[in-house]
Amino acid sequence: MNSPHHTTPPRFDTPIIGQSVLIQLHYTYYQLLLINPSVYSATASSPQAISFHKFPPEHLKDRLIPNDILVGPTKHHIMAATVTLPDEELKEIYAFALDLGRKAGKILMEGVEKRCEGDNGGKEEEKMNAVDIVTQTDLDVEAFVKHEILSKYPSHKFIGEETYSSGSSKQYLVDSSPTWIVDPLDGTVNYTHLFPMFCISIAFCLNGIPIIGVIYAPVLDVSYSALVGHGAWENDHLGVGNGVASGGGSSASGILKRKRQLPYVKGKPLGKEAPKGCTFSCEWGKDRRDIEGGNLRKKIDSFVNLASEIGGRGGKGGMVHGVRSLGSATMDLAYTATGAFDIWWEGGCWEWDVAAGICILREAGGLITTANPPSNPETDPIEEVKLGSRLYLAIRPAGATATETGRQQQERVVREVWKRVEALDYTRPGA
């Protein structure tokens, strides 16, 4: 009898050489892998097997079980196969998104300059409450980005935070269509206080999966970006090194002003006693209702559990090195992809807060699953997060040790976090 996680592999009647194909594989978990003719030679002439005649790129190797170059029903089951856009077209979209992020950043910086001169730029209104606000800059940036995208790609779908938030429905709208998901200003409260942790977030999705992600923080003048199958990068716009984007000029000196592949430190394992010794990132969120069993109290209890000494809090003490709250879920995910944050746990975000960051984190080698602990944190499966779930737990990239793969370490940390956090309630229709 098939388990809920196993299905009969689909039949391929023609070879898939020369096409970009997204295939979702099931090992003990779900993972995404881009099979591309420029990287692999792939054939699928029978329902029994897909053969990889060349090992995957270095940054993907740790996601695969060693020596498994033949995938079929005797080993693993193919869950889905979807033909997507050609790789060259995806590279063009990626370069466009990278450039668009920096152009949008200029509008954000114009708003910063006005605020430094005492001009808040006009509109500044509350949405849900005093910590959920929209400024004229949010609206201006979204209008600019939407116009640029739909002028170049009129057949694509666009979902922006401010357009969505102005409606009454909270339905999940991402489907299989080529879709752009944009947060014009993630960290609006930070922006109004001139705290530099705010950014523009741009994601491009196919089949409901973020395959391009661009984050640009204009005050810091740093970008984080990824195209599935090509790694994750800091400052790829500099065009120096082996990234996806091309460009002229030379890199600036200094750690933050050069192009580098993520994570910063390659092959760094997670501690055997994690979450002890980890940096733990979280946000207070916009649900500030102080009620018994509410999200605010559950978050506070979870934060204290992770921060407390080992053995404290009824055995839930995690003794993390520090608790970080940047005020921007997008920046939290970016720093998790770099490896600066070990763990990010959050509930209440929307797809525009996380879509770009999820793409970047996955390409860097990180894991992202649900924030809420299952009924049995020790043994229940760890599945890939649902984009619109509003519940997220991310673990940084990790290198293999003599006894554990990077994935095994990440799953171990997920289970340890699940033991210490409360289940949050951010339900919505369609997700």
Short mmCIF file of C-alpha atoms in Angstrom, two decimals:
data_model
loop_
_atom_site.label_atom_id
_atom_site.label_comp_id
_atom_site.label_asym_id
_atom_site.label_seq_id
_atom_site.Cartn_x
_atom_site.Cartn_y
_atom_site.Cartn_z
CA MET A 1 0.00 0.00 0.00
CA ASN A 2 1.31 3.43 -0.88
CA SER A 3 1.94 5.81 2.01
CA PRO A 4 0.71 9.42 1.74
CA HIS A 5 4.25 10.38 0.74
CA HIS A 6 4.67 7.86 -2.10
CA THR A 7 2.98 7.82 -5.48
CA THR A 8 3.54 5.91 -8.67
CA PRO A 9 6.21 7.69 -10.74
CA PRO A 10 4.81 9.47 -13.81
CA ARG A 11 5.56 8.08 -17.25
CA PHE A 12 7.79 10.06 -19.60
CA ASP A 13 7.14 9.08 -23.20
CA THR A 14 9.85 11.32 -24.64
CA PRO A 15 13.35 12.23 -23.48
CA ILE A 16 13.65 15.41 -21.43
CA ILE A 17 17.07 16.36 -22.80
CA GLY A 18 17.09 20.00 -23.83
CA GLN A 19 14.42 21.11 -21.39
CA SER A 20 14.58 22.60 -17.91
CA VAL A 21 12.60 20.35 -15.62
CA LEU A 22 11.68 20.80 -11.97
CA ILE A 23 11.40 17.42 -10.29
CA GLN A 24 10.31 16.98 -6.71
CA LEU A 25 11.94 13.93 -5.16
CA HIS A 26 11.06 12.08 -1.98
CA TYR A 27 13.87 10.75 0.15
CA THR A 28 12.87 10.93 3.79
CA TYR A 29 11.75 14.46 3.00
CA TYR A 30 10.77 16.56 -0.01
CA GLN A 31 13.36 18.50 -1.93
CA LEU A 32 13.57 20.52 -5.12
CA LEU A 33 16.17 19.89 -7.76
CA LEU A 34 16.62 21.67 -11.05
CA ILE A 35 17.63 19.33 -13.84
CA ASN A 36 19.10 21.43 -16.60
CA PRO A 37 20.81 20.38 -19.82
CA SER A 38 23.69 22.81 -19.18
CA VAL A 39 24.43 21.00 -15.91
CA TYR A 40 23.16 17.47 -16.45
CA SER A 41 22.52 15.00 -19.21
CA ALA A 42 19.16 13.55 -18.25
CA THR A 43 17.00 10.91 -19.88
CA ALA A 44 13.62 9.58 -18.90
CA SER A 45 12.72 6.89 -21.39
CA SER A 46 10.78 4.71 -18.97
CA PRO A 47 8.58 5.08 -15.90
CA GLN A 48 11.20 3.26 -13.87
CA ALA A 49 14.16 5.61 -13.85
CA ILE A 50 15.71 8.97 -14.47
CA SER A 51 19.49 8.75 -14.77
CA PHE A 52 21.84 11.58 -13.87
CA HIS A 53 24.96 11.13 -15.96
CA LYS A 54 26.80 13.90 -14.19
CA PHE A 55 26.85 14.72 -10.49
CA PRO A 56 25.04 17.92 -9.45
CA PRO A 57 26.80 21.22 -8.77
CA GLU A 58 28.82 21.43 -5.58
CA HIS A 59 26.25 23.56 -3.74
CA LEU A 60 23.55 20.88 -4.29
CA LYS A 61 25.57 17.79 -3.40
CA ASP A 62 24.81 17.87 0.29
CA ARG A 63 21.07 17.72 -0.45
CA LEU A 64 21.42 14.31 -2.10
CA ILE A 65 22.01 10.91 -0.58
CA PRO A 66 25.59 9.93 -1.61
CA ASN A 67 25.96 7.65 -4.66
CA ASP A 68 22.28 7.81 -5.59
CA ILE A 69 22.62 8.75 -9.24
CA LEU A 70 19.80 6.46 -10.35
CA VAL A 71 16.36 7.50 -9.21
CA GLY A 72 13.50 5.05 -9.54
CA PRO A 73 10.89 3.10 -7.62
CA THR A 74 13.55 0.81 -6.15
CA LYS A 75 15.10 3.79 -4.38
CA HIS A 76 12.98 6.93 -4.34
CA HIS A 77 9.71 8.02 -5.86
CA ILE A 78 9.25 10.90 -8.27
CA MET A 79 6.46 13.07 -6.90
CA ALA A 80 5.99 15.55 -9.73
CA ALA A 81 7.63 16.67 -12.94
CA THR A 82 6.82 19.99 -14.57
CA VAL A 83 8.41 21.50 -17.65
CA THR A 84 9.33 25.10 -16.94
CA LEU A 85 10.96 28.00 -18.78
CA PRO A 86 14.30 27.47 -20.55
CA ASP A 87 17.32 28.25 -18.42
CA GLU A 88 18.47 31.15 -20.60
CA GLU A 89 15.08 32.81 -20.21
CA LEU A 90 15.22 32.30 -16.44
CA LYS A 91 18.66 33.92 -16.37
CA GLU A 92 17.24 36.93 -18.21
CA ILE A 93 14.38 37.19 -15.70
CA TYR A 94 16.88 36.89 -12.84
CA ALA A 95 19.07 39.69 -14.22
CA PHE A 96 15.96 41.85 -14.73
CA ALA A 97 14.82 41.24 -11.12
CA LEU A 98 18.29 42.00 -9.76
CA ASP A 99 18.40 45.32 -11.61
CA LEU A 100 14.80 46.12 -10.66
CA GLY A 101 15.58 45.63 -6.98
CA ARG A 102 18.32 48.24 -7.11
CA LYS A 103 16.12 50.70 -9.03
CA ALA A 104 13.40 50.29 -6.40
CA GLY A 105 16.04 50.80 -3.73
CA LYS A 106 16.73 54.27 -5.13
CA ILE A 107 13.10 55.23 -4.49
CA LEU A 108 13.42 53.94 -0.92
CA MET A 109 16.56 56.03 -0.42
CA GLU A 110 14.80 59.13 -1.75
CA GLY A 111 12.23 58.56 1.00
CA VAL A 112 15.02 58.20 3.57
CA GLU A 113 16.52 61.53 2.51
CA LYS A 114 13.14 63.25 2.85
CA ARG A 115 12.68 61.81 6.34
CA CYS A 116 16.12 63.01 7.36
CA GLU A 117 14.92 66.49 6.39
CA GLY A 118 11.73 66.16 8.45
CA ASP A 119 9.38 65.26 5.59
CA ASN A 120 7.62 61.89 6.00
CA GLY A 121 6.59 61.91 2.34
CA GLY A 122 2.83 62.14 2.81
CA LYS A 123 0.63 59.15 3.54
CA GLU A 124 1.34 57.09 6.67
CA GLU A 125 -1.60 55.03 7.87
CA GLU A 126 -2.32 52.09 10.14
CA LYS A 127 -3.72 48.91 8.61
CA MET A 128 -4.43 46.25 11.26
CA ASN A 129 -2.95 48.21 14.19
CA ALA A 130 -0.18 50.64 15.16
CA VAL A 131 2.62 48.22 14.19
CA ASP A 132 1.06 47.40 10.80
CA ILE A 133 1.48 50.57 8.77
CA VAL A 134 1.72 51.69 5.16
CA THR A 135 3.58 54.77 3.92
CA GLN A 136 3.46 56.61 0.63
CA THR A 137 6.85 55.08 -0.13
CA ASP A 138 5.37 51.55 0.12
CA LEU A 139 2.74 52.53 -2.43
CA ASP A 140 5.15 54.35 -4.75
CA VAL A 141 7.65 51.48 -4.84
CA GLU A 142 4.97 48.87 -5.47
CA ALA A 143 3.44 50.93 -8.28
CA PHE A 144 6.87 51.34 -9.89
CA VAL A 145 7.81 47.66 -9.60
CA LYS A 146 4.43 46.46 -10.85
CA HIS A 147 4.62 48.77 -13.87
CA GLU A 148 8.14 47.62 -14.74
CA ILE A 149 7.27 43.92 -14.44
CA LEU A 150 4.00 43.99 -16.36
CA SER A 151 5.46 46.21 -19.07
CA LYS A 152 8.14 43.60 -19.75
CA TYR A 153 6.11 40.47 -18.91
CA PRO A 154 2.44 41.34 -19.55
CA SER A 155 1.30 37.70 -19.35
CA HIS A 156 2.74 37.21 -15.86
CA LYS A 157 0.74 37.48 -12.65
CA PHE A 158 1.63 40.08 -10.00
CA ILE A 159 0.96 39.88 -6.25
CA GLY A 160 2.13 42.83 -4.17
CA GLU A 161 1.66 43.42 -0.46
CA GLU A 162 -0.10 46.76 -0.72
CA THR A 163 -2.38 45.73 -3.59
CA TYR A 164 -3.34 42.57 -1.69
CA SER A 165 -3.70 44.28 1.69
CA SER A 166 -6.11 46.87 0.30
CA GLY A 167 -8.63 44.10 -0.42
CA SER A 168 -10.85 42.32 2.08
CA SER A 169 -10.00 38.73 1.10
CA LYS A 170 -7.07 36.89 2.67
CA GLN A 171 -7.30 34.01 0.19
CA TYR A 172 -4.02 32.45 -0.96
CA LEU A 173 -3.67 33.51 -4.60
CA VAL A 174 -0.45 31.85 -5.78
CA ASP A 175 -1.09 29.18 -8.42
CA SER A 176 0.91 27.49 -11.19
CA SER A 177 1.10 30.64 -13.35
CA PRO A 178 4.34 32.59 -13.77
CA THR A 179 3.89 34.87 -10.77
CA TRP A 180 5.81 37.76 -9.23
CA ILE A 181 5.45 38.18 -5.46
CA VAL A 182 6.68 41.53 -4.19
CA ASP A 183 7.05 43.29 -0.87
CA PRO A 184 7.90 46.87 -1.84
CA LEU A 185 9.17 47.71 1.64
CA ASP A 186 9.68 44.93 4.15
CA GLY A 187 10.37 46.51 7.51
CA THR A 188 8.16 49.57 7.15
CA VAL A 189 8.32 50.35 10.88
CA ASN A 190 12.13 50.26 10.66
CA TYR A 191 11.96 52.60 7.68
CA THR A 192 9.84 55.15 9.56
CA HIS A 193 12.39 55.11 12.41
CA LEU A 194 15.35 55.24 9.98
CA PHE A 195 16.63 51.90 11.27
CA PRO A 196 18.48 50.37 8.29
CA MET A 197 16.96 46.86 8.44
CA PHE A 198 14.44 47.31 5.63
CA CYS A 199 14.48 46.13 2.03
CA ILE A 200 12.70 45.44 -1.24
CA SER A 201 11.80 41.77 -1.78
CA ILE A 202 11.11 40.37 -5.27
CA ALA A 203 10.32 36.72 -6.03
CA PHE A 204 9.41 34.96 -9.25
CA CYS A 205 7.43 31.72 -8.93
CA LEU A 206 6.56 28.89 -11.29
CA ASN A 207 4.12 26.16 -10.30
CA GLY A 208 3.77 27.86 -6.93
CA ILE A 209 7.50 27.53 -6.19
CA PRO A 210 9.86 30.52 -5.73
CA ILE A 211 12.65 29.94 -8.26
CA ILE A 212 14.11 33.46 -8.34
CA GLY A 213 14.60 35.62 -5.28
CA VAL A 214 16.06 39.12 -4.94
CA ILE A 215 16.42 41.11 -1.71
CA TYR A 216 18.01 44.55 -1.69
CA ALA A 217 18.65 46.59 1.48
CA PRO A 218 19.41 50.10 0.16
CA VAL A 219 20.86 51.76 3.29
CA LEU A 220 23.30 48.86 3.66
CA ASP A 221 23.69 48.74 -0.15
CA VAL A 222 23.71 44.94 -0.09
CA SER A 223 21.73 42.45 -2.15
CA TYR A 224 20.95 38.76 -1.66
CA SER A 225 19.72 36.78 -4.63
CA ALA A 226 19.30 33.34 -6.17
CA LEU A 227 18.15 31.51 -9.27
CA VAL A 228 17.30 27.86 -8.70
CA GLY A 229 20.18 25.64 -9.78
CA HIS A 230 22.76 28.45 -9.73
CA GLY A 231 23.43 29.06 -6.06
CA ALA A 232 22.73 31.97 -3.73
CA TRP A 233 24.74 35.17 -3.80
CA GLU A 234 25.50 38.35 -1.93
CA ASN A 235 25.99 41.38 -4.18
CA ASP A 236 25.62 39.45 -7.44
CA HIS A 237 24.98 42.81 -9.13
CA LEU A 238 28.72 43.49 -8.94
CA GLY A 239 29.19 40.92 -11.70
CA VAL A 240 32.51 39.64 -10.35
CA GLY A 241 33.05 35.94 -9.77
CA ASN A 242 31.05 32.92 -10.88
CA GLY A 243 27.47 34.02 -10.25
CA VAL A 244 24.53 34.15 -12.62
CA ALA A 245 24.37 37.84 -13.41
CA SER A 246 26.93 39.52 -15.61
CA GLY A 247 28.08 43.07 -15.40
CA GLY A 248 31.00 45.42 -15.62
CA GLY A 249 32.95 47.21 -12.98
CA SER A 250 35.10 45.90 -10.21
CA SER A 251 34.22 44.78 -6.72
CA ALA A 252 34.68 47.16 -3.85
CA SER A 253 36.98 46.19 -1.02
CA GLY A 254 35.66 44.89 2.28
CA ILE A 255 33.53 41.93 3.33
CA LEU A 256 30.19 43.63 2.62
CA LYS A 257 31.17 45.19 -0.72
CA ARG A 258 32.27 42.18 -2.71
CA LYS A 259 30.38 39.47 -4.47
CA ARG A 260 30.38 36.14 -2.67
CA GLN A 261 28.47 32.89 -2.77
CA LEU A 262 26.35 31.97 0.23
CA PRO A 263 26.73 30.81 2.90
CA TYR A 264 29.71 32.86 4.07
CA VAL A 265 31.44 29.86 5.65
CA LYS A 266 31.25 26.73 3.52
CA GLY A 267 30.89 23.38 5.24
CA LYS A 268 30.29 24.75 8.74
CA PRO A 269 28.41 22.10 10.77
CA LEU A 270 25.67 22.75 13.30
CA GLY A 271 26.60 22.13 16.93
CA LYS A 272 25.89 18.71 18.40
CA GLU A 273 24.04 20.35 21.31
CA ALA A 274 22.05 22.80 19.17
CA PRO A 275 20.05 24.92 19.78
CA LYS A 276 22.62 25.56 22.50
CA GLY A 277 25.19 27.95 21.06
CA CYS A 278 22.99 29.03 18.13
CA THR A 279 21.78 32.47 17.12
CA PHE A 280 17.98 32.35 17.20
CA SER A 281 16.01 34.84 15.12
CA CYS A 282 12.33 35.64 15.66
CA GLU A 283 9.83 38.49 15.39
CA TRP A 284 7.12 39.81 17.72
CA GLY A 285 4.68 40.11 14.83
CA LYS A 286 1.58 42.23 14.37
CA ASP A 287 -0.81 40.19 16.50
CA ARG A 288 -0.39 42.01 19.82
CA ARG A 289 -3.55 40.78 21.55
CA ASP A 290 -2.61 39.98 25.15
CA ILE A 291 -4.95 37.03 25.65
CA GLU A 292 -4.54 33.58 27.16
CA GLY A 293 -3.53 31.15 24.42
CA GLY A 294 -2.95 33.97 21.94
CA ASN A 295 -0.06 34.17 19.51
CA LEU A 296 1.74 36.92 21.45
CA ARG A 297 1.94 34.92 24.68
CA LYS A 298 2.88 31.75 22.80
CA LYS A 299 5.71 33.58 21.07
CA ILE A 300 7.00 35.02 24.33
CA ASP A 301 6.97 31.58 25.99
CA SER A 302 8.81 30.12 23.00
CA PHE A 303 11.43 32.90 23.00
CA VAL A 304 12.09 32.41 26.72
CA ASN A 305 12.30 28.62 26.30
CA LEU A 306 15.02 28.96 23.66
CA ALA A 307 16.94 31.55 25.70
CA SER A 308 16.78 29.83 29.11
CA GLU A 309 19.56 27.75 30.63
CA ILE A 310 19.76 24.05 29.86
CA GLY A 311 17.36 22.23 32.17
CA GLY A 312 15.31 25.36 32.81
CA ARG A 313 11.67 25.90 31.86
CA GLY A 314 10.75 22.31 32.67
CA GLY A 315 13.53 20.91 30.51
CA LYS A 316 12.80 23.17 27.53
CA GLY A 317 15.70 25.57 28.08
CA GLY A 318 17.74 25.89 24.88
CA MET A 319 20.58 28.22 25.95
CA VAL A 320 20.90 29.86 22.54
CA HIS A 321 23.77 32.32 22.17
CA GLY A 322 21.38 35.16 21.45
CA VAL A 323 17.88 36.11 20.35
CA ARG A 324 17.71 38.49 17.37
CA SER A 325 14.68 40.45 16.16
CA LEU A 326 15.44 42.62 13.12
CA GLY A 327 11.91 43.80 12.37
CA SER A 328 12.06 42.31 8.86
CA ALA A 329 11.27 38.67 8.11
CA THR A 330 12.92 39.07 4.72
CA MET A 331 16.20 40.18 6.27
CA ASP A 332 15.92 37.40 8.87
CA LEU A 333 15.81 34.84 6.05
CA ALA A 334 18.69 36.52 4.20
CA TYR A 335 20.91 36.32 7.29
CA THR A 336 19.92 32.69 7.81
CA ALA A 337 21.04 31.98 4.24
CA THR A 338 24.40 33.65 4.93
CA GLY A 339 24.84 31.50 8.05
CA ALA A 340 24.90 34.50 10.40
CA PHE A 341 21.64 33.25 11.94
CA ASP A 342 21.41 29.54 12.74
CA ILE A 343 17.64 29.38 13.30
CA TRP A 344 14.69 31.52 12.26
CA TRP A 345 11.26 30.76 13.75
CA GLU A 346 8.20 32.83 12.89
CA GLY A 347 4.45 32.88 12.45
CA GLY A 348 2.25 35.54 10.89
CA CYS A 349 4.25 36.42 7.78
CA TRP A 350 2.76 36.49 4.30
CA GLU A 351 4.13 35.10 1.05
CA TRP A 352 5.64 38.46 0.00
CA ASP A 353 7.63 38.51 3.25
CA VAL A 354 9.24 35.13 2.60
CA ALA A 355 9.09 34.05 -1.07
CA ALA A 356 12.40 35.62 -2.14
CA GLY A 357 14.11 34.58 1.08
CA ILE A 358 12.93 30.98 0.77
CA CYS A 359 14.45 30.73 -2.70
CA ILE A 360 17.75 32.20 -1.49
CA LEU A 361 17.88 30.02 1.63
CA ARG A 362 17.20 26.81 -0.30
CA GLU A 363 19.83 27.63 -2.91
CA ALA A 364 22.37 28.32 -0.16
CA GLY A 365 21.62 24.84 1.22
CA GLY A 366 19.27 25.76 4.07
CA LEU A 367 16.11 24.00 5.18
CA ILE A 368 12.69 25.55 5.75
CA THR A 369 9.69 23.77 7.22
CA THR A 370 6.68 24.62 9.39
CA ALA A 371 7.07 26.55 12.64
CA ASN A 372 4.44 24.48 14.44
CA PRO A 373 5.54 21.29 16.19
CA PRO A 374 3.74 18.12 15.04
CA SER A 375 2.15 15.65 17.44
CA ASN A 376 5.44 13.76 17.69
CA PRO A 377 8.45 16.08 17.15
CA GLU A 378 10.84 13.13 17.48
CA THR A 379 9.55 11.04 14.58
CA ASP A 380 6.98 12.89 12.46
CA PRO A 381 8.19 13.73 8.93
CA ILE A 382 9.87 17.06 8.23
CA GLU A 383 8.27 18.40 5.08
CA GLU A 384 9.04 21.43 2.96
CA VAL A 385 7.12 24.50 4.03
CA LYS A 386 3.94 25.60 2.26
CA LEU A 387 4.57 29.08 0.89
CA GLY A 388 1.25 30.51 2.08
CA SER A 389 1.13 28.73 5.44
CA ARG A 390 2.31 31.79 7.44
CA LEU A 391 4.32 29.41 9.68
CA TYR A 392 8.06 29.09 9.09
CA LEU A 393 11.11 27.46 10.67
CA ALA A 394 14.40 27.92 8.81
CA ILE A 395 17.78 26.35 9.55
CA ARG A 396 21.00 27.65 8.03
CA PRO A 397 23.17 25.66 5.59
CA ALA A 398 25.32 23.02 7.27
CA GLY A 399 28.32 21.00 6.15
CA ALA A 400 28.66 17.25 6.59
CA THR A 401 30.60 15.72 9.47
CA ALA A 402 31.98 12.20 9.87
CA THR A 403 28.66 11.06 11.37
CA GLU A 404 25.96 13.32 9.88
CA THR A 405 25.09 14.88 6.55
CA GLY A 406 24.18 18.55 6.54
CA ARG A 407 20.52 17.61 6.11
CA GLN A 408 20.62 15.25 9.08
CA GLN A 409 22.02 18.04 11.26
CA GLN A 410 19.33 20.44 10.08
CA GLU A 411 16.58 17.93 10.81
CA ARG A 412 18.03 17.29 14.26
CA VAL A 413 17.90 21.02 15.04
CA VAL A 414 14.34 21.29 13.67
CA ARG A 415 13.22 18.59 16.10
CA GLU A 416 14.99 20.26 19.03
CA VAL A 417 13.30 23.59 18.22
CA TRP A 418 9.90 21.91 17.85
CA LYS A 419 10.28 20.51 21.39
CA ARG A 420 10.64 24.03 22.76
CA VAL A 421 8.11 26.15 20.87
CA GLU A 422 4.35 26.63 21.05
CA ALA A 423 1.97 26.01 18.13
CA LEU A 424 0.78 29.30 16.63
CA ASP A 425 -2.55 30.04 14.93
CA TYR A 426 -2.36 31.95 11.65
CA THR A 427 -4.91 30.06 9.57
CA ARG A 428 -6.13 31.46 6.23
CA PRO A 429 -8.29 30.19 3.35
CA GLY A 430 -6.67 28.45 0.40
CA ALA A 431 -3.20 27.95 1.87
#
